mmCIF file of C-alpha atoms in Angstrom:
data_model
loop_
_atom_site.group_PDB
_atom_site.id
_atom_site.type_symbol
_atom_site.label_atom_id
_atom_site.label_comp_id
_atom_site.label_asym_id
_atom_site.label_seq_id
_atom_site.Cartn_x
_atom_site.Cartn_y
_atom_site.Cartn_z
ATOM 1 C CA MET A 1 9.625 24.917 -21.849
ATOM 2 C CA LYS A 2 9.912 21.175 -21.722
ATOM 3 C CA THR A 3 12.600 19.815 -19.567
ATOM 4 C CA ARG A 4 12.927 16.195 -19.104
ATOM 5 C CA PHE A 5 15.672 14.809 -16.803
ATOM 6 C CA SER A 6 16.863 11.340 -17.583
ATOM 7 C CA GLY A 7 16.375 8.777 -14.902
ATOM 8 C CA GLY A 8 19.604 7.254 -15.902
ATOM 9 C CA SER A 9 21.902 6.421 -13.190
ATOM 10 C CA SER A 10 19.961 8.310 -10.627
ATOM 11 C CA VAL A 11 17.405 5.547 -9.895
ATOM 12 C CA SER A 12 17.883 4.484 -6.335
ATOM 13 C CA GLU A 13 19.891 1.072 -5.565
ATOM 14 C CA LYS A 14 16.595 0.117 -3.694
ATOM 15 C CA ALA A 15 14.426 0.606 -6.743
ATOM 16 C CA GLN A 16 16.789 -1.206 -9.107
ATOM 17 C CA LEU A 17 16.196 -4.314 -7.060
ATOM 18 C CA GLY A 18 12.406 -4.099 -7.440
ATOM 19 C CA VAL A 19 10.217 -5.657 -10.161
ATOM 20 C CA GLU A 20 8.207 -3.139 -12.280
ATOM 21 C CA VAL A 21 4.653 -3.069 -10.934
ATOM 22 C CA VAL A 22 3.177 -0.043 -12.347
ATOM 23 C CA ARG A 23 3.909 1.259 -15.997
ATOM 24 C CA ALA A 24 2.116 3.831 -18.139
ATOM 25 C CA ASP A 25 3.068 4.170 -21.760
ATOM 26 C CA HIS A 26 2.095 7.390 -23.567
ATOM 27 C CA ILE A 27 -1.278 7.857 -21.939
ATOM 28 C CA SER A 28 -3.444 10.749 -23.029
ATOM 29 C CA LYS A 29 -6.907 11.728 -22.093
ATOM 30 C CA ALA A 30 -9.397 14.477 -23.115
ATOM 31 C CA PHE A 31 -12.665 15.587 -21.440
ATOM 32 C CA ASP A 32 -15.076 17.341 -23.742
ATOM 33 C CA GLY A 33 -12.386 17.914 -26.320
ATOM 34 C CA ARG A 34 -10.028 19.484 -23.822
ATOM 35 C CA MET A 35 -6.801 17.706 -23.259
ATOM 36 C CA VAL A 36 -6.042 16.989 -19.618
ATOM 37 C CA LEU A 37 -3.301 14.475 -19.869
ATOM 38 C CA SER A 38 -0.918 14.294 -22.827
ATOM 39 C CA ASP A 39 1.695 11.468 -23.640
ATOM 40 C CA VAL A 40 2.481 10.727 -19.993
ATOM 41 C CA SER A 41 4.754 7.752 -19.405
ATOM 42 C CA LEU A 42 5.955 6.408 -16.055
ATOM 43 C CA SER A 43 7.176 3.297 -14.238
ATOM 44 C CA VAL A 44 7.267 2.291 -10.700
ATOM 45 C CA ARG A 45 9.161 -0.637 -9.160
ATOM 46 C CA LYS A 46 8.526 -2.583 -6.081
ATOM 47 C CA GLY A 47 9.682 -0.720 -2.791
ATOM 48 C CA GLU A 48 9.730 2.530 -4.865
ATOM 49 C CA THR A 49 7.894 5.789 -4.466
ATOM 50 C CA LEU A 50 6.992 7.987 -7.380
ATOM 51 C CA VAL A 51 5.558 11.406 -6.552
ATOM 52 C CA VAL A 52 3.366 12.981 -9.294
ATOM 53 C CA MET A 53 3.344 16.780 -8.604
ATOM 54 C CA GLY A 54 1.734 19.583 -10.200
ATOM 55 C CA ARG A 55 -0.563 22.549 -9.415
ATOM 56 C CA SER A 56 -4.352 22.180 -9.325
ATOM 57 C CA GLY A 57 -5.559 21.264 -12.752
ATOM 58 C CA SER A 58 -2.297 19.836 -14.057
ATOM 59 C CA GLY A 59 -3.771 16.524 -14.728
ATOM 60 C CA LYS A 60 -2.292 14.713 -11.728
ATOM 61 C CA THR A 61 -5.490 13.280 -10.357
ATOM 62 C CA THR A 62 -6.691 12.177 -13.813
ATOM 63 C CA CYS A 63 -3.274 10.505 -14.180
ATOM 64 C CA LEU A 64 -3.942 8.607 -10.815
ATOM 65 C CA ARG A 65 -7.366 7.551 -11.704
ATOM 66 C CA ILE A 66 -6.350 6.180 -15.056
ATOM 67 C CA LEU A 67 -3.419 4.260 -13.264
ATOM 68 C CA MET A 68 -6.002 2.835 -10.902
ATOM 69 C CA GLY A 69 -8.420 1.797 -13.696
ATOM 70 C CA GLN A 70 -11.066 4.406 -12.757
ATOM 71 C CA GLU A 71 -10.619 6.097 -15.933
ATOM 72 C CA THR A 72 -9.645 4.750 -19.376
ATOM 73 C CA ALA A 73 -6.859 6.659 -21.264
ATOM 74 C CA ASP A 74 -7.886 7.639 -24.798
ATOM 75 C CA THR A 75 -4.501 6.565 -26.051
ATOM 76 C CA GLY A 76 -1.620 4.661 -24.524
ATOM 77 C CA GLN A 77 -1.769 1.741 -22.007
ATOM 78 C CA VAL A 78 -1.414 1.106 -18.353
ATOM 79 C CA LEU A 79 0.170 -2.019 -17.113
ATOM 80 C CA LEU A 80 -0.227 -3.229 -13.608
ATOM 81 C CA PHE A 81 1.627 -6.158 -12.560
ATOM 82 C CA ASP A 82 2.433 -6.530 -16.375
ATOM 83 C CA GLN A 83 -1.294 -6.807 -17.284
ATOM 84 C CA ASN A 84 -2.979 -4.324 -19.524
ATOM 85 C CA ILE A 85 -5.912 -3.088 -17.229
ATOM 86 C CA ALA A 86 -7.969 -1.735 -20.168
ATOM 87 C CA THR A 87 -8.099 -5.139 -21.775
ATOM 88 C CA LEU A 88 -8.773 -7.436 -18.471
ATOM 89 C CA LYS A 89 -12.086 -8.964 -17.904
ATOM 90 C CA LYS A 90 -13.953 -7.751 -14.854
ATOM 91 C CA LYS A 91 -13.030 -10.716 -12.800
ATOM 92 C CA ASP A 92 -9.364 -10.277 -13.482
ATOM 93 C CA LEU A 93 -9.485 -6.485 -12.938
ATOM 94 C CA ASN A 94 -10.994 -7.215 -9.502
ATOM 95 C CA GLY A 95 -8.132 -9.679 -8.807
ATOM 96 C CA ILE A 96 -5.617 -6.801 -9.704
ATOM 97 C CA ARG A 97 -7.520 -4.333 -7.561
ATOM 98 C CA ARG A 98 -7.214 -6.552 -4.624
ATOM 99 C CA ARG A 99 -3.405 -6.189 -4.975
ATOM 100 C CA PHE A 100 -3.491 -2.411 -4.645
ATOM 101 C CA GLY A 101 -4.713 -0.077 -1.964
ATOM 102 C CA VAL A 102 -5.943 3.544 -2.373
ATOM 103 C CA VAL A 103 -5.444 6.278 0.255
ATOM 104 C CA PHE A 104 -8.169 9.049 -0.618
ATOM 105 C CA GLN A 105 -7.511 12.700 0.030
ATOM 106 C CA SER A 106 -10.531 12.729 2.558
ATOM 107 C CA GLY A 107 -9.670 9.596 4.213
ATOM 108 C CA ALA A 108 -13.054 8.266 2.736
ATOM 109 C CA LEU A 109 -13.929 6.594 6.006
ATOM 110 C CA LEU A 110 -17.565 5.509 6.520
ATOM 111 C CA ASN A 111 -18.948 7.709 9.142
ATOM 112 C CA SER A 112 -21.183 5.220 10.494
ATOM 113 C CA LEU A 113 -18.485 2.657 11.432
ATOM 114 C CA ASN A 114 -15.928 3.015 14.097
ATOM 115 C CA VAL A 115 -12.278 2.839 13.256
ATOM 116 C CA PHE A 116 -11.943 -0.876 13.708
ATOM 117 C CA GLU A 117 -14.830 -1.584 11.298
ATOM 118 C CA ASN A 118 -13.538 0.717 8.721
ATOM 119 C CA VAL A 119 -10.256 -1.072 8.695
ATOM 120 C CA ALA A 120 -11.935 -4.428 8.736
ATOM 121 C CA LEU A 121 -14.326 -3.553 5.996
ATOM 122 C CA PRO A 122 -12.014 -5.036 2.974
ATOM 123 C CA LEU A 123 -11.129 -7.987 5.072
ATOM 124 C CA ARG A 124 -14.917 -8.747 5.682
ATOM 125 C CA LYS A 125 -15.906 -8.080 2.029
ATOM 126 C CA LEU A 126 -13.065 -9.622 0.166
ATOM 127 C CA THR A 127 -11.699 -12.479 2.341
ATOM 128 C CA GLU A 128 -13.013 -15.581 4.172
ATOM 129 C CA LEU A 129 -10.955 -14.910 7.168
ATOM 130 C CA ASP A 130 -12.775 -15.593 10.462
ATOM 131 C CA ARG A 131 -13.669 -12.790 12.990
ATOM 132 C CA ALA A 132 -10.820 -13.635 15.405
ATOM 133 C CA VAL A 133 -8.138 -13.527 12.596
ATOM 134 C CA ILE A 134 -9.620 -10.314 11.160
ATOM 135 C CA GLU A 135 -9.433 -8.624 14.733
ATOM 136 C CA ILE A 136 -5.752 -9.608 14.891
ATOM 137 C CA VAL A 137 -5.053 -8.112 11.299
ATOM 138 C CA VAL A 138 -6.765 -4.925 12.074
ATOM 139 C CA LYS A 139 -4.803 -4.455 15.377
ATOM 140 C CA LEU A 140 -1.621 -5.096 13.479
ATOM 141 C CA LYS A 141 -2.519 -2.460 10.801
ATOM 142 C CA LEU A 142 -3.647 0.160 13.450
ATOM 143 C CA GLU A 143 -0.318 -0.465 15.230
ATOM 144 C CA GLN A 144 1.555 0.199 11.961
ATOM 145 C CA VAL A 145 -0.132 3.537 11.552
ATOM 146 C CA GLY A 146 0.281 4.317 15.319
ATOM 147 C CA LEU A 147 -3.426 4.061 16.130
ATOM 148 C CA ARG A 148 -3.820 0.942 18.176
ATOM 149 C CA GLY A 149 -6.070 1.757 20.935
ATOM 150 C CA PHE A 150 -8.322 3.889 19.054
ATOM 151 C CA GLU A 151 -10.490 1.188 17.538
ATOM 152 C CA TYR A 152 -13.701 2.121 18.912
ATOM 153 C CA LEU A 153 -13.631 5.853 18.092
ATOM 154 C CA MET A 154 -15.950 6.944 15.434
ATOM 155 C CA PRO A 155 -14.656 9.099 12.372
ATOM 156 C CA ALA A 156 -16.356 12.221 13.689
ATOM 157 C CA GLN A 157 -14.143 11.972 16.648
ATOM 158 C CA LEU A 158 -10.738 11.935 14.851
ATOM 159 C CA SER A 159 -8.622 14.703 13.922
ATOM 160 C CA GLY A 160 -7.745 15.178 10.110
ATOM 161 C CA GLY A 161 -4.306 13.323 10.620
ATOM 162 C CA MET A 162 -6.026 10.462 12.460
ATOM 163 C CA ARG A 163 -8.519 10.119 9.622
ATOM 164 C CA LYS A 164 -5.647 9.813 7.092
ATOM 165 C CA ARG A 165 -3.924 7.256 9.149
ATOM 166 C CA VAL A 166 -7.066 5.154 9.554
ATOM 167 C CA GLY A 167 -7.371 5.478 5.701
ATOM 168 C CA ILE A 168 -3.760 4.127 5.281
ATOM 169 C CA ALA A 169 -4.489 1.289 7.731
ATOM 170 C CA ARG A 170 -7.546 0.390 5.643
ATOM 171 C CA ALA A 171 -5.547 0.569 2.497
ATOM 172 C CA LEU A 172 -2.887 -1.738 4.042
ATOM 173 C CA ALA A 173 -5.506 -4.249 5.214
ATOM 174 C CA LEU A 174 -5.159 -6.522 2.363
ATOM 175 C CA ASP A 175 -1.344 -6.271 2.339
ATOM 176 C CA PRO A 176 -1.313 -4.365 -1.106
ATOM 177 C CA GLU A 177 1.574 -4.467 -3.297
ATOM 178 C CA ILE A 178 0.876 -0.961 -4.544
ATOM 179 C CA ILE A 179 -0.506 2.045 -2.733
ATOM 180 C CA PHE A 180 -1.856 5.031 -4.671
ATOM 181 C CA TYR A 181 -2.120 8.129 -2.372
ATOM 182 C CA ASP A 182 -4.339 11.068 -3.547
ATOM 183 C CA GLU A 183 -2.973 14.314 -1.766
ATOM 184 C CA PRO A 184 -2.113 12.466 1.515
ATOM 185 C CA THR A 185 -1.046 15.570 3.502
ATOM 186 C CA SER A 186 -3.563 18.054 2.171
ATOM 187 C CA GLY A 187 -5.292 20.026 5.061
ATOM 188 C CA LEU A 188 -2.760 18.786 7.644
ATOM 189 C CA ASP A 189 -0.486 20.711 10.024
ATOM 190 C CA PRO A 190 3.257 20.558 9.576
ATOM 191 C CA VAL A 191 3.745 18.094 12.264
ATOM 192 C CA MET A 192 0.972 15.722 11.010
ATOM 193 C CA THR A 193 2.346 16.210 7.483
ATOM 194 C CA ALA A 194 5.792 14.967 8.738
ATOM 195 C CA VAL A 195 4.054 11.985 10.356
ATOM 196 C CA ILE A 196 2.233 10.903 7.272
ATOM 197 C CA SER A 197 5.257 11.286 5.229
ATOM 198 C CA GLN A 198 7.335 9.258 7.478
ATOM 199 C CA LEU A 199 4.659 6.523 7.463
ATOM 200 C CA ILE A 200 4.709 6.516 3.712
ATOM 201 C CA ARG A 201 8.417 6.063 3.671
ATOM 202 C CA GLU A 202 8.165 3.299 6.219
ATOM 203 C CA ILE A 203 5.465 1.442 4.358
ATOM 204 C CA SER A 204 7.591 1.622 1.258
ATOM 205 C CA SER A 205 10.840 0.497 2.880
ATOM 206 C CA SER A 206 9.795 -2.044 5.408
ATOM 207 C CA LEU A 207 7.050 -3.715 3.362
ATOM 208 C CA GLY A 208 8.447 -3.285 -0.121
ATOM 209 C CA VAL A 209 5.163 -1.681 -1.249
ATOM 210 C CA ALA A 210 5.359 0.403 -4.500
ATOM 211 C CA SER A 211 3.735 3.811 -4.074
ATOM 212 C CA VAL A 212 2.377 6.564 -6.309
ATOM 213 C CA VAL A 213 1.862 9.777 -4.397
ATOM 214 C CA VAL A 214 -0.121 12.650 -6.126
ATOM 215 C CA THR A 215 0.512 15.830 -4.187
ATOM 216 C CA HIS A 216 1.482 19.523 -4.444
ATOM 217 C CA ASP A 217 2.926 19.661 -1.094
ATOM 218 C CA MET A 218 6.455 20.039 -1.875
ATOM 219 C CA GLU A 219 7.954 19.308 1.403
ATOM 220 C CA SER A 220 6.259 15.865 1.776
ATOM 221 C CA ALA A 221 7.042 15.305 -1.993
ATOM 222 C CA PHE A 222 10.726 15.611 -1.392
ATOM 223 C CA SER A 223 10.503 13.694 1.857
ATOM 224 C CA VAL A 224 8.906 10.631 0.339
ATOM 225 C CA ALA A 225 10.010 10.338 -3.365
ATOM 226 C CA ASP A 226 12.549 8.093 -4.996
ATOM 227 C CA GLN A 227 11.368 9.585 -8.386
ATOM 228 C CA MET A 228 9.508 12.570 -9.173
ATOM 229 C CA LEU A 229 7.397 13.616 -12.189
ATOM 230 C CA MET A 230 5.943 17.128 -12.499
ATOM 231 C CA LEU A 231 2.860 17.757 -14.792
ATOM 232 C CA TYR A 232 1.908 21.009 -16.039
ATOM 233 C CA LEU A 233 -1.238 21.420 -18.354
ATOM 234 C CA GLY A 234 -1.296 17.699 -18.691
ATOM 235 C CA GLU A 235 2.284 17.251 -19.898
ATOM 236 C CA VAL A 236 5.347 16.045 -18.206
ATOM 237 C CA VAL A 237 7.682 18.908 -17.880
ATOM 238 C CA ALA A 238 10.182 17.352 -15.472
ATOM 239 C CA ARG A 239 11.157 13.969 -14.079
ATOM 240 C CA GLY A 240 14.085 12.851 -11.915
ATOM 241 C CA THR A 241 15.170 12.146 -8.503
ATOM 242 C CA PRO A 242 14.384 14.729 -5.701
ATOM 243 C CA GLU A 243 18.043 15.743 -6.108
ATOM 244 C CA GLU A 244 17.635 16.320 -9.676
ATOM 245 C CA ILE A 245 14.464 18.230 -9.418
ATOM 246 C CA ARG A 246 15.801 20.400 -6.469
ATOM 247 C CA GLY A 247 18.817 21.172 -8.494
ATOM 248 C CA THR A 248 17.241 22.149 -11.780
ATOM 249 C CA ASP A 249 17.406 25.719 -13.162
ATOM 250 C CA GLU A 250 14.335 25.340 -15.266
ATOM 251 C CA GLU A 251 12.168 28.269 -14.348
ATOM 252 C CA LEU A 252 8.602 26.548 -14.556
ATOM 253 C CA VAL A 253 9.934 23.879 -12.154
ATOM 254 C CA ARG A 254 11.692 26.270 -9.963
ATOM 255 C CA GLN A 255 8.616 28.454 -9.511
ATOM 256 C CA PHE A 256 6.658 25.522 -8.459
ATOM 257 C CA VAL A 257 8.976 23.915 -6.299
ATOM 258 C CA ASP A 258 9.835 27.264 -4.514
ATOM 259 C CA GLY A 259 6.216 28.162 -4.453
ATOM 260 C CA LYS A 260 6.596 31.677 -6.181
ATOM 261 C CA ALA A 261 3.906 33.895 -7.306
ATOM 262 C CA GLU A 262 6.096 35.201 -10.099
ATOM 263 C CA GLY A 263 7.349 33.076 -12.985
ATOM 264 C CA PRO A 264 6.328 31.274 -16.126
ATOM 265 C CA ILE A 265 3.269 29.829 -14.628
ATOM 266 C CA PRO A 266 0.455 32.104 -15.390
ATOM 267 C CA LEU A 267 -1.960 33.273 -12.619
ATOM 268 C CA ARG A 268 -4.718 33.131 -15.255
ATOM 269 C CA GLN A 269 -5.488 30.003 -17.087
ATOM 270 C CA ALA A 270 -8.182 31.217 -19.442
ATOM 271 C CA THR A 271 -7.268 30.852 -23.205
ATOM 272 C CA THR A 272 -9.831 33.243 -24.451
ATOM 273 C CA ASP A 273 -9.632 37.005 -24.421
ATOM 274 C CA LEU A 274 -11.603 38.565 -21.478
ATOM 275 C CA LEU A 275 -13.356 41.216 -23.822
ATOM 276 C CA GLU A 276 -14.190 38.525 -26.397
ATOM 277 C CA ASP A 277 -15.698 36.399 -23.529
ATOM 278 C CA LEU A 278 -17.669 39.224 -22.018
ATOM 279 C CA LEU A 279 -19.150 40.597 -25.069
ATOM 280 C CA GLY A 280 -19.286 37.516 -27.200
ATOM 281 C CA GLY A 281 -22.135 35.620 -25.580
ATOM 282 C CA MET B 1 -0.838 -23.858 -0.413
ATOM 283 C CA LYS B 2 -0.686 -27.469 0.785
ATOM 284 C CA LEU B 3 -1.159 -28.528 4.267
ATOM 285 C CA SER B 4 -0.477 -31.924 5.788
ATOM 286 C CA ASN B 5 -0.173 -33.318 9.329
ATOM 287 C CA ARG B 6 2.075 -35.864 11.003
ATOM 288 C CA THR B 7 3.043 -36.617 14.413
ATOM 289 C CA VAL B 8 6.577 -36.611 15.534
ATOM 290 C CA SER B 9 7.487 -38.178 18.795
ATOM 291 C CA GLY B 10 3.890 -37.527 19.798
ATOM 292 C CA VAL B 11 3.986 -33.974 18.792
ATOM 293 C CA PRO B 12 1.585 -32.730 16.017
ATOM 294 C CA VAL B 13 3.471 -31.273 13.194
ATOM 295 C CA VAL B 14 1.607 -29.044 10.482
ATOM 296 C CA ASP B 15 3.764 -28.935 7.312
ATOM 297 C CA ILE B 16 2.843 -26.129 5.004
ATOM 298 C CA GLU B 17 3.988 -26.021 1.326
ATOM 299 C CA GLY B 18 3.347 -22.745 -0.541
ATOM 300 C CA ASP B 19 2.158 -19.250 0.173
ATOM 301 C CA VAL B 20 0.126 -18.249 3.248
ATOM 302 C CA ASP B 21 -2.063 -15.412 2.203
ATOM 303 C CA MET B 22 -5.641 -14.219 2.696
ATOM 304 C CA TYR B 23 -6.848 -16.887 0.463
ATOM 305 C CA THR B 24 -5.029 -19.971 2.127
ATOM 306 C CA SER B 25 -4.822 -18.825 5.600
ATOM 307 C CA PRO B 26 -8.347 -19.952 6.512
ATOM 308 C CA GLY B 27 -7.253 -23.590 5.881
ATOM 309 C CA LEU B 28 -4.299 -23.083 8.241
ATOM 310 C CA ARG B 29 -6.612 -21.544 10.824
ATOM 311 C CA GLU B 30 -8.911 -24.555 10.500
ATOM 312 C CA GLN B 31 -5.944 -26.990 10.981
ATOM 313 C CA LEU B 32 -4.460 -25.225 13.895
ATOM 314 C CA ALA B 33 -7.902 -24.785 15.712
ATOM 315 C CA ARG B 34 -8.210 -28.655 15.359
ATOM 316 C CA PHE B 35 -5.188 -29.123 17.584
ATOM 317 C CA THR B 36 -5.688 -26.214 19.994
ATOM 318 C CA SER B 37 -9.341 -27.564 20.664
ATOM 319 C CA LYS B 38 -7.793 -30.883 21.672
ATOM 320 C CA GLN B 39 -5.510 -28.846 24.010
ATOM 321 C CA GLN B 40 -2.311 -30.072 22.446
ATOM 322 C CA LYS B 41 0.432 -28.746 24.697
ATOM 323 C CA ARG B 42 2.889 -28.213 21.666
ATOM 324 C CA ILE B 43 2.160 -27.715 18.088
ATOM 325 C CA VAL B 44 4.915 -27.448 15.528
ATOM 326 C CA VAL B 45 4.254 -25.423 12.410
ATOM 327 C CA ASN B 46 6.925 -26.320 9.779
ATOM 328 C CA LEU B 47 7.483 -23.287 7.662
ATOM 329 C CA GLU B 48 10.293 -24.757 5.642
ATOM 330 C CA GLY B 49 8.125 -24.720 2.301
ATOM 331 C CA VAL B 50 6.726 -21.252 2.859
ATOM 332 C CA GLU B 51 8.183 -18.434 0.857
ATOM 333 C CA PHE B 52 5.560 -15.831 1.601
ATOM 334 C CA MET B 53 3.345 -15.192 4.476
ATOM 335 C CA ASP B 54 1.133 -12.130 4.679
ATOM 336 C CA SER B 55 -0.697 -10.600 7.701
ATOM 337 C CA SER B 56 -3.493 -13.036 7.668
ATOM 338 C CA GLY B 57 -1.019 -15.825 8.024
ATOM 339 C CA ILE B 58 0.683 -13.934 11.036
ATOM 340 C CA ALA B 59 -2.680 -13.273 12.492
ATOM 341 C CA THR B 60 -3.530 -16.928 12.115
ATOM 342 C CA LEU B 61 -0.534 -18.006 14.146
ATOM 343 C CA VAL B 62 -1.301 -15.449 16.766
ATOM 344 C CA GLN B 63 -4.770 -16.728 17.016
ATOM 345 C CA ALA B 64 -3.549 -20.269 17.533
ATOM 346 C CA TYR B 65 -1.113 -18.861 20.149
ATOM 347 C CA LYS B 66 -4.109 -17.211 21.951
ATOM 348 C CA GLU B 67 -6.215 -20.346 21.900
ATOM 349 C CA ALA B 68 -3.230 -22.284 23.413
ATOM 350 C CA GLN B 69 -2.671 -19.942 26.229
ATOM 351 C CA PRO B 70 -5.459 -21.107 28.546
ATOM 352 C CA PHE B 71 -3.821 -24.488 28.785
ATOM 353 C CA ASN B 72 -0.301 -23.292 28.680
ATOM 354 C CA GLY B 73 0.256 -24.659 25.111
ATOM 355 C CA GLU B 74 2.762 -23.377 22.844
ATOM 356 C CA VAL B 75 2.900 -22.849 19.048
ATOM 357 C CA CYS B 76 6.430 -23.495 17.725
ATOM 358 C CA LEU B 77 7.767 -22.398 14.447
ATOM 359 C CA ALA B 78 10.261 -24.582 12.459
ATOM 360 C CA SER B 79 12.544 -23.647 9.717
ATOM 361 C CA PRO B 80 10.942 -20.146 8.823
ATOM 362 C CA ALA B 81 12.515 -18.696 5.693
ATOM 363 C CA GLY B 82 14.242 -15.295 6.134
ATOM 364 C CA ASN B 83 11.443 -13.264 4.857
ATOM 365 C CA VAL B 84 8.914 -14.969 6.944
ATOM 366 C CA LEU B 85 10.883 -14.291 10.013
ATOM 367 C CA ARG B 86 11.323 -10.703 8.932
ATOM 368 C CA VAL B 87 7.548 -10.226 8.821
ATOM 369 C CA LEU B 88 7.375 -11.724 12.319
ATOM 370 C CA LYS B 89 9.994 -9.407 13.340
ATOM 371 C CA LEU B 90 8.367 -6.289 11.787
ATOM 372 C CA SER B 91 5.248 -7.102 13.672
ATOM 373 C CA ASN B 92 7.255 -7.542 16.916
ATOM 374 C CA LEU B 93 5.746 -11.012 17.496
ATOM 375 C CA THR B 94 8.926 -13.305 17.575
ATOM 376 C CA SER B 95 8.723 -13.353 21.250
ATOM 377 C CA LEU B 96 5.392 -15.232 21.034
ATOM 378 C CA PHE B 97 6.625 -18.185 19.002
ATOM 379 C CA PRO B 98 9.747 -20.268 19.939
ATOM 380 C CA VAL B 99 11.599 -20.577 16.580
ATOM 381 C CA PHE B 100 13.739 -23.698 15.811
ATOM 382 C CA ASP B 101 15.906 -24.532 12.789
ATOM 383 C CA SER B 102 14.200 -27.927 12.125
ATOM 384 C CA VAL B 103 11.194 -29.858 13.036
ATOM 385 C CA ASP B 104 13.355 -32.220 15.067
ATOM 386 C CA GLU B 105 14.681 -29.500 17.205
ATOM 387 C CA ALA B 106 11.145 -28.077 17.716
ATOM 388 C CA VAL B 107 9.803 -31.419 18.783
ATOM 389 C CA ASN B 108 12.755 -32.297 21.045
ATOM 390 C CA SER B 109 13.310 -29.078 22.734
#
C-alpha cells in the first residue's frame, strides 16, 4: 500500500533557494497505546509551501501540533530553524514561537475585541512598539489580507472568510518566517476558498514565508502546494509535487484525491468485530 | 542595531547599522521623533547598513512621515538595499519617501 514518491528533481526552483526552516525526522506519537503518527519525516524551506493532507483521523492535526511544539513526539525530533524544539528551554522556545504564526481552523478570534484589536494583540503583548506604530502595522497587515477599512467590526459581524483573513492578518502581525495553517479553507464557499488559497500563495511568494498547510480540501491543496504529503492511519503514504500526486496511479491516493467513496480506504475504521463488540461487554 | 546621528550641511542624518525589527525599531522611532518634534524640514535616514527591515521598521518610517506632514517636512531614505526597497514597494509606500543613492544626494537635493 505504501507509495513514496521521490522529491528528487521535482522540488521547485524557488524552494531550492530557501533555507530549511522546518524539519521533522521520523516522528511518531501514540495516545493511550494507539499509534496516531508513525515515522513521519518532512522538510520545508523558506518560501515553500508543504501541504499535509489526509482524511479525518489520519494524524495530520497531531503532526501539525508536534511541529508547533504543542505536543511532543514519542520518538524522532522536530527542528525549527535548526533547533530541536523538544530540548529548548522555555525562554528559547518562546523566542522560536515568535518566529512562526498559526492560522487556526476557527480563526480563533477573541469575540470581545474588534478586528483591529485582534490583529494588534500579539504586537501589544510581545513587543515594545508604541501605539502609533502598532496602528500602522495593523493597517498594513489588514491591507495584505484585503480587510483594511473593516478595523472596527466585531468578530460576530464577520463572514467565515473574513474571520479566516483576520486570523491570517494576526498570524502575520509579527512578520513570521513560518506560518502553520490548520484547515484554512474548511467551511468556506468555493469563491472564498479560492481567495484564501491565493492569499496563502501570495504570502509565501512575496514575503518568503515557509508554510505548512494541513487540509483535506484537495482543490486548495493543489493550488497552494510546492510539496504534498499524504497521511493515512498516521503513516506517510505519498509525497511529491502536486504534479506527481496528481499523476499517481496508486489507488489509495487516487481515491482520496478524486474524492471517491469506493476504493481501498474503508468506510469503517473499527478494528474489532461488530458481534464481538456488541456481545463482549 | 546601532543608531547614530550626524548633521550634514545642516540636515540631520540618522545612520542605521543592522536589522530594523520589532525589537530594534522602538529605538529608531525615538530617534526620528526627536527630529520631527523639532520640526526639522528634512530628515535623512541612511539605510546603507540595513540588510533587513520588517513591518515595524516600515511603520516607524511611516509614523515619522506622518509627524512631519503638519510642517511640510520630509523623510528621505538614502542607499536602501534591494530587499529593503522591495519591502517598501510591496507595501506601496515608495511614493511617501524620496529615495536617494547616497546621503550626499539626499542632503543636497
